[in-house]
Amino acid sequence: MTYEQIFLFCLLGVVFALLVWGRVRYDLVAFSGLVVAVAGGVVPAEDAFVGFGHEAVMIIALVLIVSRAMVNAGAVELVARFVISAGRPLSTHIGVMSVVGAALSAVINNVAALVMLMTLDIEAAKKAKRPVSQTLMPLSFATILGGMITLIGTPPNIVVAQFRERALGQPFSMFDFTPVGIICALVGIAFVTLVGWRLIPDIGQRTSLGEDGEPSLFIAEARVKESSKAVGKPLSTLYPLGDECDVSVLGLVRRGRRLPGFAAGDEVQKGDHVVLEGDPKSIEAFIGTAGLDTPGTEKHGGLTGKSLTLIEAIVPDNARMVGRTALDLRLLYRRGVTLLGVSRQGQRFRERVRRLPIKPGDVVLLLGPESRVNDAADWLGVLPLAERSHNVVQRGKALFTIGVFAAAVATAVAGLVPLAIALAGAVAVYAFSNIMRAREVYEAVEWPVIVLLGSLIPLGLALEETGGTRLIAEVIVAQTGALPVWAILAILMVVTMTLSDFLNNVATALIAAPVGLSVARALDVSPDPFLMGIAVAASCAFLTPIGHKNNTIIMGPGGYRFGDYWRMGLPLEMIIIAVGVPAILFVWPL
């Protein structure tokens, strides 16, 4: 091996190890890897930032903006609410939700589709008095499956399509993914509807939502006012009121430190903070009845303030809050909003709420004036669970928004303009039609994904130009040379799928696509089946909550643990391989 190949293999090994470790932001890992590659001489300095001008980067960014516009205009809600009903049997409900989720994911970003449908699914679970854990995982998996149906449904499809254009001169078109994608999606949906949901373990009290869909198990703090009746009395005197309000009194914080144990016999003093556990309504009732107050009263008036709103919101993995505390963010000072409580799959913790580092999948409880709390949720990047109205939702423009998107897709499919230009035109129309505010255009883009993609593209090009991908392909062919081509394709898909379960799917597609092309050339067969197999496999991350953002989003509300996903995910991935390989070879012959 040459110096460049050894350097790149070692560098990519470290990058992948850090991505799997997950303690460092994936965009920072990728960008640092790019800097190291330039410093090591394997990526020319003049080519360091070519990835940020790549068409795949622009298409992914524009798809995210279009998805936000569709949500803002109520287009997604219009479709979803028309077909969703809480009165259906569970299997029927899962089937309908899965079909709707997959269909929406085919035309908008699958994360946006999940966020909108998840709120409706939680409402349906509440009305039907069933655990939301039974339906959220099937919904997440269905939206992932639906993304495979079109070019814009999921980033790996865009990455593979643009790689094909660079390698073979022609990209995959908008609906080239549809035959294979729709077969895999339909079979996958049938599985999660009829069998898959039955494999989900009994979540019990782990869920951040109660058995009937109501929020529960938030850890919160209440400040003791001078006028509180609890002052001068043991903390245990609040226990009867806690039982009445269905709230657990867990302890006492004094001068910034949690007192040992439950502090039941300790005398309550002015300025103490009482640690509580319960659902938002019960916590609010307890605080008011006990004459306590919430942190941040000086900013928004506490529970006696006017027009206060209490919302629960999920923390996705790219939220501003992840890894930081309310104090780090200066949330109360900057936004006038209090982090009242945190729910972490029913876990209890001794850290103070405002000093607790937030993790992906947590559900946070925000308190403040309605205008501020909504803006704070957007600023923090969290996803509200409860339905709330925004002044940007213009339901009268839903059909107009859909029409503009359809026109953009039609012009791209007809070959009149490239897809990126068509989507850019749609975004311009949305902006001038006030469907999106200027700030939302930028907020809709998942910048960490853009940085990841822009940083890894030069590394992938370097690996290909130095012969690294050809070397990997030669090793694969040498080890599997006695097998038929379909078996080699299946093995390549299994490896890609496994990588995607632990890495970002964009990173997986960027590295696996050149390898797939090199394998096809070594076997002297058409590269299209291998590229299509890479696209399908990179999209199917069902084994872990970290493989796909949708799986992370549902982790808190559903109360799932890391080891819960494989129970339904493993058989689903096996089914996708079993169905996908023959479907690919039928639609894209060798």
Tab-separated table of N, CA, C and O in Angstrom, residues 249-290:
chain	number	residue	atom	x	y	z
A	249	VAL	N	-42.418	13.763	46.260
A	249	VAL	CA	-41.448	14.724	46.781
A	249	VAL	C	-40.144	13.967	47.017
A	249	VAL	O	-40.068	13.105	47.894
A	250	LEU	N	-39.114	14.281	46.227
A	250	LEU	CA	-37.892	13.472	46.215
A	250	LEU	C	-36.780	14.011	47.100
A	250	LEU	O	-35.880	13.263	47.477
A	251	GLY	N	-36.811	15.298	47.425
A	251	GLY	CA	-35.712	15.821	48.224
A	251	GLY	C	-35.713	17.329	48.276
A	251	GLY	O	-36.668	17.997	47.859
A	252	LEU	N	-34.590	17.871	48.748
A	252	LEU	CA	-34.480	19.296	49.004
A	252	LEU	C	-33.100	19.785	48.557
A	252	LEU	O	-32.088	19.113	48.776
A	253	VAL	N	-33.077	20.937	47.900
A	253	VAL	CA	-31.833	21.577	47.487
A	253	VAL	C	-31.663	22.846	48.310
A	253	VAL	O	-32.578	23.672	48.384
A	254	ARG	N	-30.494	23.004	48.943
A	254	ARG	CA	-30.237	24.184	49.767
A	254	ARG	C	-28.875	24.766	49.400
A	254	ARG	O	-27.867	24.056	49.384
A	255	ARG	N	-28.887	26.061	49.062
A	255	ARG	CA	-27.674	26.763	48.659
A	255	ARG	C	-26.927	26.018	47.547
A	255	ARG	O	-25.699	25.871	47.575
A	256	GLY	N	-27.714	25.532	46.597
A	256	GLY	CA	-27.141	24.916	45.405
A	256	GLY	C	-26.740	23.472	45.542
A	256	GLY	O	-26.254	22.867	44.584
A	257	ARG	N	-26.951	22.860	46.725
A	257	ARG	CA	-26.553	21.462	46.917
A	257	ARG	C	-27.740	20.630	47.359
A	257	ARG	O	-28.551	21.055	48.183
A	258	ARG	N	-27.842	19.431	46.805
A	258	ARG	CA	-28.910	18.504	47.158
A	258	ARG	C	-28.613	17.888	48.521
A	258	ARG	O	-27.515	17.348	48.749
A	259	LEU	N	-29.554	17.963	49.436
A	259	LEU	CA	-29.374	17.373	50.763
A	259	LEU	C	-29.396	15.849	50.662
A	259	LEU	O	-30.037	15.286	49.761
A	260	PRO	N	-28.739	15.149	51.554
A	260	PRO	CA	-28.652	13.679	51.460
A	260	PRO	C	-30.034	13.018	51.520
A	260	PRO	O	-30.941	13.490	52.225
A	261	GLY	N	-30.157	11.884	50.827
A	261	GLY	CA	-31.384	11.091	50.874
A	261	GLY	C	-32.602	11.868	50.402
A	261	GLY	O	-32.523	12.726	49.518
A	262	PHE	N	-33.756	11.582	51.017
A	262	PHE	CA	-34.993	12.267	50.672
A	262	PHE	C	-35.219	13.503	51.535
A	262	PHE	O	-36.191	14.229	51.318
A	263	ALA	N	-34.355	13.728	52.536
A	263	ALA	CA	-34.435	14.905	53.412
A	263	ALA	C	-35.809	15.055	54.051
A	263	ALA	O	-36.267	16.175	54.293
A	264	ALA	N	-36.450	13.947	54.349
A	264	ALA	CA	-37.829	14.005	54.858
A	264	ALA	C	-37.921	14.753	56.172
A	264	ALA	O	-38.904	15.472	56.435
A	265	GLY	N	-36.914	14.626	57.043
A	265	GLY	CA	-36.982	15.277	58.343
A	265	GLY	C	-36.349	16.649	58.387
A	265	GLY	O	-36.388	17.313	59.438
A	266	ASP	N	-35.779	17.103	57.263
A	266	ASP	CA	-35.130	18.412	57.249
A	266	ASP	C	-36.160	19.529	57.197
A	266	ASP	O	-37.173	19.444	56.478
A	267	GLU	N	-35.882	20.587	57.907
A	267	GLU	CA	-36.796	21.725	57.978
A	267	GLU	C	-36.661	22.565	56.713
A	267	GLU	O	-35.564	22.920	56.291
A	268	VAL	N	-37.798	22.889	56.119
A	268	VAL	CA	-37.810	23.676	54.887
A	268	VAL	C	-37.519	25.134	55.222
A	268	VAL	O	-38.088	25.699	56.166
A	269	GLN	N	-36.631	25.754	54.431
A	269	GLN	CA	-36.270	27.153	54.651
A	269	GLN	C	-36.549	27.974	53.397
A	269	GLN	O	-36.623	27.442	52.285
A	270	LYS	N	-36.714	29.257	53.602
A	270	LYS	CA	-36.908	30.175	52.485
A	270	LYS	C	-35.714	30.067	51.531
A	270	LYS	O	-34.554	30.031	51.948
A	271	GLY	N	-35.998	30.005	50.233
A	271	GLY	CA	-34.952	29.915	49.224
A	271	GLY	C	-34.562	28.501	48.870
A	271	GLY	O	-33.805	28.291	47.907
A	272	ASP	N	-35.048	27.508	49.634
A	272	ASP	CA	-34.809	26.109	49.270
A	272	ASP	C	-35.543	25.777	47.966
A	272	ASP	O	-36.476	26.471	47.560
A	273	HIS	N	-35.120	24.688	47.363
A	273	HIS	CA	-35.825	24.168	46.185
A	273	HIS	C	-36.280	22.741	46.484
A	273	HIS	O	-35.457	21.905	46.886
A	274	VAL	N	-37.565	22.483	46.315
A	274	VAL	CA	-38.128	21.156	46.538
A	274	VAL	C	-38.052	20.369	45.227
A	274	VAL	O	-38.485	20.861	44.172
A	275	VAL	N	-37.488	19.169	45.289
A	275	VAL	CA	-37.357	18.316	44.100
A	275	VAL	C	-38.599	17.447	43.974
A	275	VAL	O	-38.982	16.743	44.923
A	276	LEU	N	-39.237	17.493	42.794
A	276	LEU	CA	-40.519	16.822	42.578
A	276	LEU	C	-40.434	15.866	41.395
A	276	LEU	O	-39.584	16.013	40.507
A	277	GLU	N	-41.351	14.892	41.395
A	277	GLU	CA	-41.495	13.983	40.257
A	277	GLU	C	-42.976	13.808	39.974
A	277	GLU	O	-43.766	13.496	40.869
A	278	GLY	N	-43.366	13.997	38.712
A	278	GLY	CA	-44.761	13.827	38.342
A	278	GLY	C	-44.992	14.318	36.930
A	278	GLY	O	-44.059	14.719	36.228
A	279	ASP	N	-46.243	14.296	36.484
A	279	ASP	CA	-46.550	14.811	35.162
A	279	ASP	C	-46.725	16.324	35.245
A	279	ASP	O	-46.892	16.887	36.335
A	280	PRO	N	-46.662	17.033	34.128
A	280	PRO	CA	-46.675	18.503	34.158
A	280	PRO	C	-47.875	19.104	34.892
A	280	PRO	O	-47.712	20.036	35.685
A	281	LYS	N	-49.071	18.589	34.640
A	281	LYS	CA	-50.258	19.153	35.285
A	281	LYS	C	-50.207	18.950	36.795
A	281	LYS	O	-50.570	19.845	37.565
A	282	SER	N	-49.765	17.779	37.232
A	282	SER	CA	-49.693	17.500	38.665
A	282	SER	C	-48.633	18.369	39.334
A	282	SER	O	-48.840	18.880	40.445
A	283	ILE	N	-47.484	18.550	38.676
A	283	ILE	CA	-46.429	19.398	39.233
A	283	ILE	C	-46.923	20.831	39.378
A	283	ILE	O	-46.720	21.486	40.406
A	284	GLU	N	-47.588	21.300	38.334
A	284	GLU	CA	-48.111	22.673	38.373
A	284	GLU	C	-49.121	22.832	39.513
A	284	GLU	O	-49.095	23.821	40.263
A	285	ALA	N	-50.020	21.851	39.665
A	285	ALA	CA	-51.029	21.917	40.732
A	285	ALA	C	-50.377	21.879	42.109
A	285	ALA	O	-50.771	22.624	43.018
A	286	PHE	N	-49.367	21.033	42.290
A	286	PHE	CA	-48.679	20.931	43.574
A	286	PHE	C	-47.990	22.243	43.934
A	286	PHE	O	-48.088	22.732	45.071
A	287	ILE	N	-47.265	22.822	42.968
A	287	ILE	CA	-46.539	24.066	43.237
A	287	ILE	C	-47.498	25.176	43.657
A	287	ILE	O	-47.250	25.911	44.619
A	288	GLY	N	-48.616	25.278	42.946
A	288	GLY	CA	-49.581	26.317	43.272
A	288	GLY	C	-50.247	26.107	44.618
A	288	GLY	O	-50.391	27.040	45.414
A	289	THR	N	-50.632	24.869	44.915
A	289	THR	CA	-51.328	24.571	46.163
A	289	THR	C	-50.409	24.710	47.367
A	289	THR	O	-50.824	25.169	48.436
A	290	ALA	N	-49.146	24.328	47.213
A	290	ALA	CA	-48.200	24.378	48.322
A	290	ALA	C	-47.639	25.778	48.559
A	290	ALA	O	-46.866	25.978	49.505
